[in-house]
Coordinates of C-alpha atoms in Angstrom, one line a residue:
X1 CA 81.3 69.6 73.7
X2 CA 81.8 69.7 77.4
X3 CA 84.1 67.0 78.9
X4 CA 82.8 64.2 81.1
X5 CA 84.5 63.9 84.5
X6 CA 85.1 61.1 86.9
X7 CA 86.3 60.9 90.5
X8 CA 87.6 57.6 91.8
X9 CA 88.2 56.1 95.2
X10 CA 91.3 53.9 95.1
X11 CA 91.8 50.9 97.2
X12 CA 94.5 48.3 97.2
X13 CA 94.0 44.5 97.1
X14 CA 93.0 43.0 100.5
X15 CA 95.2 39.9 100.2
X16 CA 98.1 39.4 102.6
X17 CA 100.6 39.4 99.8
X18 CA 99.3 42.7 98.4
X19 CA 99.2 44.2 101.9
X20 CA 102.9 43.4 102.3
X21 CA 103.5 45.2 99.0
X22 CA 101.6 48.2 100.2
X23 CA 103.8 48.4 103.3
X24 CA 106.9 48.0 101.2
X25 CA 105.7 50.8 98.9
X26 CA 105.0 53.0 101.8
X27 CA 108.4 52.4 103.3
X28 CA 109.9 53.3 99.9
X29 CA 107.9 56.5 99.7
X30 CA 109.7 57.7 102.8
X31 CA 113.0 57.2 101.0
X32 CA 112.7 58.6 97.5
X33 CA 115.7 56.7 96.3
X34 CA 113.8 53.5 96.8
X35 CA 110.8 54.6 94.6
X36 CA 110.7 53.2 91.1
X37 CA 109.4 54.8 88.0
X38 CA 108.7 58.0 89.8
X39 CA 111.1 60.4 88.2
X40 CA 111.1 61.7 84.7
X41 CA 113.3 60.1 82.0
X42 CA 115.4 58.3 84.5
X43 CA 116.2 61.3 86.5
X44 CA 117.3 60.5 90.1
X45 CA 115.0 62.0 92.8
X46 CA 116.4 64.9 94.8
X47 CA 116.9 64.5 98.5
X48 CA 113.7 66.5 99.0
X49 CA 111.5 64.0 97.1
X50 CA 109.3 62.8 100.0
X51 CA 105.7 62.2 99.0
X52 CA 103.7 65.2 100.3
X53 CA 100.3 63.5 100.4
X54 CA 101.7 60.2 101.6
X55 CA 100.4 58.4 98.6
X56 CA 96.8 59.4 99.2
X57 CA 94.2 59.4 96.5
X58 CA 93.1 62.3 94.3
X59 CA 90.4 63.6 92.0
X60 CA 90.9 62.2 88.5
X61 CA 88.6 64.7 86.7
X62 CA 90.3 66.3 83.6
X63 CA 89.7 69.8 82.4
X64 CA 87.2 70.5 79.5
X65 CA 88.5 70.6 76.0
X66 CA 87.3 74.2 75.5
X67 CA 89.9 76.4 77.1
X68 CA 89.3 79.8 78.7
X69 CA 89.7 82.8 76.4
X70 CA 90.5 86.4 77.2
X71 CA 87.4 88.7 77.1
X72 CA 86.8 91.1 74.2
X73 CA 89.1 94.1 74.5
X74 CA 91.4 92.4 77.0
X75 CA 95.0 93.7 76.9
X76 CA 96.4 90.8 78.9
X77 CA 96.1 87.7 76.7
X78 CA 99.2 86.1 78.2
X79 CA 98.7 82.6 79.5
X80 CA 100.2 83.6 82.9
X81 CA 98.6 87.0 83.1
X82 CA 96.2 88.2 85.7
X83 CA 93.6 89.5 83.3
X84 CA 90.0 88.4 83.9
X85 CA 89.0 85.8 81.4
X86 CA 85.8 83.9 80.7
X87 CA 85.3 80.4 79.7
X88 CA 84.3 77.0 81.3
X89 CA 83.2 77.0 84.9
X90 CA 86.1 74.8 85.7
X91 CA 88.4 77.7 84.9
X92 CA 87.1 79.7 87.8
X93 CA 89.3 79.6 90.9
X94 CA 88.0 80.9 94.2
X95 CA 89.3 84.3 95.1
X96 CA 91.1 83.5 98.3
X97 CA 92.5 80.3 97.0
X98 CA 93.8 82.0 93.9
X99 CA 95.4 84.8 96.0
X100 CA 97.1 82.1 98.1
X101 CA 98.7 80.5 95.0
X102 CA 99.9 83.8 93.6
X103 CA 101.2 84.9 97.0
X104 CA 103.2 81.6 97.2
X105 CA 104.6 82.2 93.7
X106 CA 105.6 85.8 94.6
X107 CA 107.4 84.8 97.8
X108 CA 109.2 81.9 96.2
X109 CA 110.2 84.0 93.3
X110 CA 111.9 86.4 95.8
X111 CA 113.7 83.6 97.7
X112 CA 114.3 81.1 95.0
X113 CA 114.1 82.8 91.6
X114 CA 115.9 80.0 89.8
X115 CA 112.9 77.6 90.5
X116 CA 110.5 79.6 88.3
X117 CA 107.5 78.3 90.1
X118 CA 104.2 79.2 88.2
X119 CA 101.2 79.6 90.4
X120 CA 99.2 77.6 87.8
X121 CA 101.1 74.5 88.9
X122 CA 99.9 75.0 92.5
X123 CA 96.4 75.5 91.1
X124 CA 96.7 72.2 89.2
X125 CA 97.8 70.3 92.3
X126 CA 95.1 72.1 94.5
X127 CA 92.5 71.1 92.0
X128 CA 93.5 67.4 91.9
X129 CA 94.1 67.2 95.7
X130 CA 91.0 68.9 97.1
X131 CA 89.0 70.6 94.3
X132 CA 90.5 74.0 95.2
X133 CA 89.7 73.6 98.9
X134 CA 86.2 72.3 98.1
X135 CA 85.3 75.1 95.8
X136 CA 86.8 77.8 98.0
X137 CA 85.1 76.9 101.3
X138 CA 87.5 79.0 103.3
X139 CA 87.3 82.1 105.5
X140 CA 88.8 85.5 104.8
X141 CA 92.1 84.3 106.2
X142 CA 92.2 81.3 104.0
X143 CA 91.4 78.6 106.6
X144 CA 89.0 75.9 105.5
X145 CA 85.5 76.2 107.0
X146 CA 85.5 72.5 107.7
X147 CA 88.5 70.2 107.9
X148 CA 89.4 68.5 104.6
X149 CA 90.5 65.0 105.6
X150 CA 91.4 61.9 103.7
X151 CA 90.3 58.5 104.9
X152 CA 92.0 56.9 107.9
X153 CA 95.2 55.3 106.8
X154 CA 94.6 52.2 108.9
X155 CA 95.6 49.4 106.4
X156 CA 92.0 48.3 105.7
X157 CA 92.1 48.8 101.9
X158 CA 94.6 51.6 102.3
X159 CA 98.2 52.1 103.4
X160 CA 98.8 51.9 107.1
X161 CA 100.3 54.9 108.8
X162 CA 99.9 55.0 112.5
X163 CA 99.4 58.3 114.2
X164 CA 102.4 60.7 114.1
X165 CA 100.9 63.9 115.4
X166 CA 98.7 62.8 118.3
X167 CA 95.7 64.0 116.3
X168 CA 97.0 67.6 116.2
X169 CA 96.3 68.2 112.6
X170 CA 93.9 65.4 111.5
X171 CA 92.0 64.8 114.8
X172 CA 92.9 61.1 114.7
X173 CA 95.0 59.7 117.5
X174 CA 95.3 56.2 116.0
X175 CA 96.2 56.7 112.4
X176 CA 97.1 59.5 110.1
X177 CA 95.0 61.2 107.4
X178 CA 95.8 63.5 104.6
X179 CA 94.9 67.1 105.7
X180 CA 93.9 70.4 104.2
X181 CA 93.5 71.9 100.7
X182 CA 96.9 70.5 99.6
X183 CA 96.5 67.2 101.4
X184 CA 99.6 66.9 103.5
X185 CA 100.0 64.0 105.8
X186 CA 100.9 65.1 109.3
X187 CA 104.3 63.5 109.3
X188 CA 105.2 65.2 106.0
X189 CA 103.9 68.6 107.3
X190 CA 105.8 68.5 110.7
X191 CA 108.7 66.1 110.2
X192 CA 109.2 65.2 106.5
X193 CA 111.1 68.3 105.4
X194 CA 114.7 69.4 105.4
X195 CA 116.6 68.2 108.5
X196 CA 113.4 66.7 109.8
X197 CA 111.8 70.1 110.3
X198 CA 108.8 69.4 108.1
X199 CA 107.5 71.2 105.0
X200 CA 105.0 73.2 107.0
X201 CA 105.1 77.0 106.3
X202 CA 103.5 80.2 107.4
X203 CA 102.1 81.7 104.2
X204 CA 99.7 84.4 105.7
X205 CA 102.1 85.8 108.3
X206 CA 99.9 84.9 111.4
X207 CA 102.8 83.1 113.1
X208 CA 101.2 79.7 112.7
X209 CA 101.8 76.8 110.3
X210 CA 98.4 75.3 109.6
X211 CA 97.9 72.7 106.8
X212 CA 94.2 73.7 106.9
X213 CA 95.1 77.2 105.8
X214 CA 95.4 77.6 102.0
X215 CA 98.1 80.3 102.3
X216 CA 100.2 78.1 104.5
X217 CA 99.6 75.0 102.5
X218 CA 100.3 76.6 99.1
X219 CA 103.6 78.1 100.3
X220 CA 104.6 74.7 101.8
X221 CA 103.8 72.9 98.5
X222 CA 105.6 75.5 96.4
X223 CA 108.7 75.2 98.7
X224 CA 108.7 71.4 98.3
X225 CA 108.3 71.6 94.5
X226 CA 111.3 73.8 94.3
X227 CA 113.5 71.7 96.6
X228 CA 116.7 70.3 95.5
X229 CA 117.6 73.2 93.1
X230 CA 114.8 72.3 90.7
X231 CA 114.1 74.6 87.7
X232 CA 110.4 74.0 87.0
X233 CA 110.7 75.5 83.5
X234 CA 112.7 72.3 82.7
X235 CA 110.3 69.4 81.9
X236 CA 112.4 66.8 83.8
X237 CA 112.5 68.9 86.9
X238 CA 108.7 69.7 86.6
X239 CA 107.9 66.0 86.2
X240 CA 110.1 65.0 89.1
X241 CA 108.6 67.6 91.4
X242 CA 105.0 66.5 90.7
X243 CA 105.8 62.8 90.9
X244 CA 107.5 63.5 94.3
X245 CA 104.3 65.0 95.5
X246 CA 102.5 61.8 94.6
X247 CA 104.2 58.7 93.2
X248 CA 101.8 58.0 90.3
X249 CA 102.2 58.5 86.6
X250 CA 98.5 59.1 86.2
X251 CA 98.7 61.7 89.0
X252 CA 101.4 63.4 86.9
X253 CA 99.3 63.4 83.8
X254 CA 96.2 64.7 85.6
X255 CA 98.1 67.5 87.4
X256 CA 99.8 68.6 84.1
X257 CA 96.5 68.6 82.3
X258 CA 95.1 71.2 84.8
X259 CA 98.4 73.1 84.8
X260 CA 98.2 73.5 81.0
X261 CA 94.5 74.4 81.3
X262 CA 95.1 77.1 83.9
X263 CA 98.0 78.5 81.9
X264 CA 95.6 79.0 79.0
X265 CA 93.6 81.2 81.2
X266 CA 91.6 81.4 84.4
X267 CA 89.3 83.8 86.2
X268 CA 88.4 84.6 89.8
X269 CA 85.1 83.5 91.3
X270 CA 83.8 84.3 94.8
X271 CA 84.9 82.0 97.6
X272 CA 82.6 79.0 97.9
X273 CA 81.5 79.3 94.2
X274 CA 84.2 77.0 92.7
X275 CA 83.2 73.9 90.7
X276 CA 83.6 70.7 92.8
X277 CA 85.1 67.7 91.0
X278 CA 82.4 65.3 89.7
X279 CA 82.3 61.6 89.3
X280 CA 80.9 59.4 86.5
X281 CA 79.4 55.9 86.7
X282 CA 80.1 53.4 83.9
X283 CA 77.4 51.4 82.1
X284 CA 77.4 48.8 84.9
X285 CA 76.7 51.4 87.5
X286 CA 79.6 50.3 89.6
X287 CA 81.8 53.3 89.3
X288 CA 84.8 50.9 89.1
X289 CA 87.5 52.3 86.8
X290 CA 88.5 48.8 85.9
X291 CA 85.2 48.5 84.2
X292 CA 84.9 52.1 83.0
X293 CA 86.1 53.4 79.7
X294 CA 88.6 56.2 79.7
X295 CA 87.7 58.9 77.2
X296 CA 90.1 59.9 74.6
X297 CA 91.4 63.5 75.0
X298 CA 93.8 65.5 72.9
X299 CA 96.6 67.2 74.7
X300 CA 95.9 65.9 78.2
X301 CA 97.9 62.6 78.2
X302 CA 94.7 60.5 78.5
X303 CA 93.6 58.0 75.8
X304 CA 90.7 55.7 75.1
X305 CA 91.1 52.3 76.8
X306 CA 94.0 53.2 79.0
X307 CA 93.2 50.6 81.6
X308 CA 96.7 50.7 83.0
X309 CA 96.3 54.2 84.2
X310 CA 92.9 53.3 85.7
X311 CA 94.1 50.2 87.6
X312 CA 93.5 50.3 91.4
X313 CA 96.6 51.5 93.1
X314 CA 97.6 50.1 96.5
X315 CA 97.8 52.7 99.3
X316 CA 95.8 55.4 97.4
X317 CA 93.0 57.1 99.3
X318 CA 90.5 59.5 98.1
X319 CA 90.3 62.8 100.0
X320 CA 86.9 62.9 101.8
X321 CA 85.7 59.9 99.7
X322 CA 84.0 56.8 100.9
X323 CA 85.8 53.5 101.8
X324 CA 83.1 50.9 101.5
X325 CA 84.0 47.3 102.1
X326 CA 83.4 44.6 99.5
X327 CA 83.9 45.7 95.9
X328 CA 82.1 46.4 92.7
X329 CA 81.0 42.8 92.2
X330 CA 83.3 42.4 89.3
X331 CA 85.4 39.6 90.8
X332 CA 88.4 41.9 91.5
X333 CA 89.8 41.3 95.0
X334 CA 89.9 44.7 96.8
X335 CA 87.7 46.3 94.1
X336 CA 86.0 49.6 95.0
X337 CA 82.9 51.6 94.5
X338 CA 82.1 55.3 94.6
X339 CA 78.4 54.7 95.4
X340 CA 75.7 56.8 93.9
X341 CA 74.6 58.2 97.3
X342 CA 77.8 60.1 98.0
X343 CA 77.9 63.9 97.6
X344 CA 81.2 65.1 96.2
X345 CA 83.2 66.9 98.8
X346 CA 81.5 65.2 101.8
X347 CA 84.2 63.8 104.2
X348 CA 83.6 60.1 105.1
X349 CA 85.4 57.7 107.3
X350 CA 86.6 54.4 105.8
X351 CA 85.2 51.1 107.1
X352 CA 86.9 49.7 110.1
X353 CA 86.3 46.6 112.3
X354 CA 84.5 48.9 114.8
X355 CA 82.6 50.7 112.1
X356 CA 82.1 48.4 109.1
X357 CA 79.8 50.7 107.2
X358 CA 82.0 53.7 107.5
X359 CA 80.0 56.4 109.3
X360 CA 79.9 59.7 107.3
X361 CA 80.7 63.0 108.9
X362 CA 78.1 65.7 108.7
X363 CA 77.9 67.6 105.4
X364 CA 79.8 71.0 105.7
X365 CA 77.7 74.1 106.1
X366 CA 77.5 76.3 103.0
X367 CA 80.4 78.7 103.0
X368 CA 79.8 82.2 104.2
X369 CA 79.8 85.0 101.6
X370 CA 83.4 86.4 101.4
X371 CA 84.0 90.0 102.4
X372 CA 84.3 92.2 99.3
X373 CA 86.9 95.0 99.3
X374 CA 85.6 98.4 98.1
X375 CA 88.6 100.6 98.6
X376 CA 92.4 100.7 98.9
X377 CA 93.8 103.2 101.4
X378 CA 97.4 104.4 101.6
X379 CA 99.0 103.8 104.9
X380 CA 102.0 105.7 106.3
X381 CA 103.9 108.5 104.6
X382 CA 101.9 110.3 101.9
X383 CA 105.1 111.1 100.0
X384 CA 107.8 108.6 99.5
X385 CA 111.2 110.3 99.2
X386 CA 114.8 109.1 98.8
X387 CA 118.1 110.0 97.2
X388 CA 119.2 108.7 93.8
X389 CA 120.9 105.3 94.1
X390 CA 119.4 104.5 97.6
X391 CA 116.5 102.5 99.0
X392 CA 113.3 104.2 100.0
X393 CA 113.3 103.9 103.8
X394 CA 109.5 103.6 103.8
X395 CA 107.9 100.7 101.9
X396 CA 104.7 101.5 100.0
X397 CA 101.7 100.2 101.9
X398 CA 98.0 100.1 101.4
X399 CA 95.0 98.6 103.3
X400 CA 92.1 96.9 101.6
X401 CA 88.8 97.9 103.2
X402 CA 85.2 96.9 102.8
X403 CA 82.2 99.3 102.7
X404 CA 82.2 99.5 106.5
X405 CA 85.9 100.5 106.6
X406 CA 87.0 97.1 108.0
X407 CA 90.1 95.4 106.7
X408 CA 89.8 92.7 104.1
X409 CA 92.3 89.8 104.0
X410 CA 93.3 87.7 101.0
X411 CA 93.2 90.5 98.4
X412 CA 95.9 90.4 95.8
X413 CA 97.3 93.9 95.5
X414 CA 99.6 94.9 92.6
X415 CA 102.2 97.8 92.8
X416 CA 103.2 99.0 89.3
X417 CA 106.0 101.4 88.5
X418 CA 105.7 103.8 85.6
X419 CA 108.0 103.8 82.6
X420 CA 109.2 107.3 83.5
X421 CA 111.3 106.1 86.4
X422 CA 114.3 103.7 86.8
X423 CA 113.3 102.8 90.4
X424 CA 112.9 99.1 90.8
X425 CA 111.6 96.4 93.1
X426 CA 114.0 93.5 94.0
X427 CA 115.5 91.6 91.1
X428 CA 114.8 94.6 88.8
X429 CA 111.0 94.1 88.8
X430 CA 108.7 96.9 87.8
X431 CA 105.7 95.3 89.4
X432 CA 105.1 93.5 92.7
X433 CA 102.0 91.6 93.8
X434 CA 101.3 91.2 97.5
X435 CA 98.3 89.6 99.2
X436 CA 96.7 91.4 102.2
X437 CA 97.0 89.8 105.6
X438 CA 94.3 89.5 108.2
X439 CA 94.9 93.2 109.0
X440 CA 94.1 94.1 105.4
X441 CA 97.6 95.4 104.8
X442 CA 99.6 94.9 101.7
X443 CA 103.2 96.1 101.9
X444 CA 105.4 96.3 98.8
X445 CA 108.9 95.0 98.7
X446 CA 111.8 97.5 99.3
X447 CA 111.9 100.0 96.4
X448 CA 115.3 101.1 95.2
X449 CA 115.8 104.4 93.4
X450 CA 117.9 104.6 90.3
X451 CA 119.9 107.5 89.0
X452 CA 116.9 109.4 87.5
X453 CA 115.7 112.2 89.7
X454 CA 112.3 113.8 90.0
X455 CA 108.7 112.7 90.9
X456 CA 106.9 109.6 89.7
X457 CA 103.6 107.9 90.6
X458 CA 103.3 104.4 91.9
X459 CA 100.0 102.9 90.9
X460 CA 98.3 100.4 93.3
X461 CA 95.4 98.1 92.1
X462 CA 93.5 95.2 93.5
X463 CA 94.0 92.3 91.0
X464 CA 90.7 91.1 89.5
X465 CA 88.6 93.4 91.7
X466 CA 86.5 96.4 90.8
X467 CA 88.2 98.7 93.3
X468 CA 89.5 102.2 92.5
X469 CA 93.2 102.4 92.0
X470 CA 95.4 104.4 94.3
X471 CA 98.3 106.5 93.2
X472 CA 101.3 106.9 95.5
X473 CA 103.6 109.9 94.9
X474 CA 107.3 109.2 95.1
X475 CA 110.3 111.6 94.8
X476 CA 113.9 110.8 94.0
X477 CA 116.3 113.6 94.9
X478 CA 119.7 114.2 93.4
X479 CA 122.7 112.9 95.4
X480 CA 124.4 115.7 97.3
X481 CA 127.8 116.5 95.7
X482 CA 130.7 114.9 97.5
X483 CA 132.6 117.4 99.6
X484 CA 136.3 118.1 99.8
X485 CA 137.9 120.4 102.3
X486 CA 141.4 120.2 100.9
X487 CA 142.9 120.1 97.3
X488 CA 146.6 119.4 96.9
X489 CA 148.9 118.9 93.9
X490 CA 150.5 115.4 93.9
X491 CA 153.8 116.8 92.6
X492 CA 155.9 119.8 93.6
X493 CA 157.7 120.1 90.2
X494 CA 157.5 123.6 88.8
X495 CA 155.0 124.1 86.0
X496 CA 156.8 125.7 83.0
X497 CA 156.5 125.8 79.3
X498 CA 157.7 127.9 76.3
X499 CA 155.3 130.3 74.6
X500 CA 153.7 128.6 71.6
X501 CA 154.2 125.2 73.1
X502 CA 152.3 123.0 75.5
X503 CA 153.0 122.0 79.1
X504 CA 154.0 118.4 79.7
X505 CA 151.3 115.7 79.4
X506 CA 149.5 115.2 82.7
X507 CA 151.4 118.1 84.2
X508 CA 148.7 118.9 86.7
X509 CA 147.3 116.1 89.0
X510 CA 145.5 117.0 92.1
X511 CA 144.1 115.0 95.1
X512 CA 140.9 115.8 97.0
X513 CA 140.3 114.8 100.6
X514 CA 137.6 115.4 103.2
X515 CA 138.4 115.3 106.9
X516 CA 141.6 113.5 106.0
X517 CA 139.9 110.8 103.9
X518 CA 139.9 110.3 100.1
X519 CA 137.1 112.3 98.5
X520 CA 135.9 110.5 95.4
X521 CA 133.5 112.0 92.8
X522 CA 134.1 115.6 93.8
X523 CA 133.1 118.1 91.0
X524 CA 135.9 120.5 90.1
X525 CA 136.1 123.5 87.9
X526 CA 139.4 124.6 86.3
X527 CA 139.8 128.3 85.3
X528 CA 142.7 130.3 84.0
X529 CA 142.4 133.6 85.9
X530 CA 144.2 136.9 86.1
X531 CA 146.6 137.7 88.9
X532 CA 144.5 140.5 90.3
X533 CA 144.3 139.5 94.0
X534 CA 141.1 141.5 94.6
X535 CA 139.2 140.7 91.4
X536 CA 140.5 137.5 89.8
X537 CA 138.5 136.8 86.6
X538 CA 139.0 134.5 83.6
X539 CA 142.0 135.5 81.7
X540 CA 141.8 136.1 78.0
X541 CA 145.4 135.3 77.2
X542 CA 148.1 132.9 78.2
X543 CA 147.6 129.1 78.9
X544 CA 144.4 127.4 77.7
X545 CA 142.7 124.1 77.2
X546 CA 141.1 122.6 74.1
X547 CA 137.5 121.4 74.0
X548 CA 137.8 117.6 73.4
X549 CA 134.3 117.5 71.9
X550 CA 134.9 120.3 69.4
X551 CA 135.3 119.6 65.7
X552 CA 136.4 121.5 62.6
X553 CA 137.5 125.1 63.0
X554 CA 136.6 125.0 66.7
X555 CA 138.8 122.1 67.7
X556 CA 141.8 124.3 68.4
X557 CA 139.8 127.2 69.9
X558 CA 141.1 128.2 73.3
X559 CA 139.0 127.2 76.3
X560 CA 140.0 128.8 79.6
X561 CA 137.3 127.3 81.9
X562 CA 136.6 123.6 82.1
X563 CA 133.6 122.2 84.0
X564 CA 132.4 118.6 84.5
X565 CA 135.7 117.4 86.0
X566 CA 135.4 115.0 88.9
X567 CA 137.9 113.1 91.1
X568 CA 138.2 109.4 90.6
X569 CA 137.7 106.6 93.2
X570 CA 141.1 107.5 94.6
X571 CA 140.3 111.1 94.9
X572 CA 142.6 112.0 92.0
X573 CA 142.1 114.2 89.0
X574 CA 144.5 114.7 86.1
X575 CA 143.8 117.8 84.1
X576 CA 143.8 117.7 80.2
X577 CA 146.8 119.0 78.3
X578 CA 147.5 122.7 78.8
X579 CA 148.6 124.8 75.8
X580 CA 150.1 128.3 75.5
X581 CA 149.7 131.2 73.1
X582 CA 152.4 133.7 72.3
X583 CA 152.3 135.6 75.6
X584 CA 155.1 134.9 78.1
X585 CA 154.7 135.5 81.8
X586 CA 153.3 134.0 85.0
X587 CA 149.7 132.9 84.9
X588 CA 147.3 131.5 87.5
X589 CA 145.1 128.3 87.3
X590 CA 142.4 128.1 89.9
X591 CA 140.8 124.7 90.8
X592 CA 137.5 125.0 92.8
X593 CA 134.8 122.7 94.3
X594 CA 131.1 123.6 94.6
X595 CA 131.6 123.9 98.4
X596 CA 134.2 126.7 97.9
X597 CA 137.4 124.7 98.4
X598 CA 140.1 126.1 96.0
X599 CA 143.7 125.5 94.9
X600 CA 145.6 128.1 92.9
X601 CA 148.7 127.0 90.8
X602 CA 151.3 129.1 89.0
X603 CA 152.0 128.5 85.3
X604 CA 155.2 130.0 84.0
X605 CA 155.5 130.6 80.3
X606 CA 158.9 131.6 79.0
X607 CA 159.5 133.7 75.9
X608 CA 160.7 131.7 72.9
X609 CA 164.4 132.0 72.2
X610 CA 165.4 134.8 69.8
X611 CA 166.7 133.8 66.4
X612 CA 169.8 135.4 65.0

């Protein structure tokens, strides 16, 4: 059975005493330490816990009981996966809005991986604050087609916040209003962040910080949620972050309900096609939650008859909702009504002495059809090449284009590495998801090559879009062998042994240098050679090595050429133990590098003493 939804407009009591409490609560909201019952389980608020929406109101609809499910044949059933799923209409998130949430998650994962911010949390807040930007009424760059403004915070039934931005963000030069898809109040956006710099962010890379842009607002909200070293995989930190966004226990329950719902699954819908929050009138037709009955729901923190959660809250305002004077006629001072003539999502102005009825603003025009990408085109070098152990100097890059070849913004593009390579994105990631900017470009993070050499293919796909994948060819070349232009022995002691016996342990140690500096990792081959100056070849008698890997009858078999030797970090190499056979005489040991640098040492083997 589908769930029933309600949207409520909150107003505080109009009495002088209650108005004083509203002002006190507002003052406390600017100083998180003064807020009570706003942190989880007694946890102290972090220094960053400034209410983002200024204590504005929010949609109180809860998600349906039937959760989204992966489609038949889906290979991505994970709650946080990007696979397309089907289910209730409420699970659909507009494409550009969804891309903004995922882009914010990706950027914060790179800058603050310990926060573990899930994009579904941003989606839960976006749903409660603005109904996912009024169902995705945004342009291709993520800016709302019409301003999303909360009621004027003028103290008439609401908290009083005089103008802090000269109308720059909210168009109001007398009082502030909550602004944009994530409902930031202007002072929070421009002044309320670290060191008074504000929480505003540039999420789409256009050089501006616009609270009306969903990319900017999502990144700003995510940055705030992660402030103070929070780990959002810890329940206390999660609760504290959400409560810091809006100091209300019911707000917390509502956001976490949507968060859990979206983690179960969600799917992308075209911009402008998202489901707007609904409202429900009670049996009296007043729309007053004090008279209404809260429906019991399992798993969403909402129970039948929970009138405490539904009590009017001083200072709360409803984004774009009406603010009609009077009340519901139920005898409650400062009661409120949602009115049956109000279309959800239509911005209205609260009643003021100059405008007692509250003049509604025009209904927004229907959103334009979003541009649909039809192709991904590789940009830049066709072949990405680097040396093992180094970064690719060119970042993989593609452009999303429509059927006319024009760039498409707001497309989530995923770069996926194959299992055949040990190349990695930052933090060891094998995938990276990037959202295209207004130029249609998606640039992957820096790609680092591992030790494995050869070619591999980097696959690029448009997440949730029926766009052909693009394969980018990449090549990892072997590291050039370190060079040495001089090999020297570290000791001048004569190398001598008696036939049938071994030379002293570590008798031969050499040092490699290149242009006077230590040459580490230089490959060296050691060969016992004949003393023919014109044709030195491997000797078949005299001193020899043993193969350390040999077993059984082969473990004592003479080896007169050793390969795979390299100098250490100090440019030094100690040769394995050298043995002798029964042949006395002077023998030669040649040490050589791949570049042709050599060192020849004399090994003297004395005849064993004669027995009487």
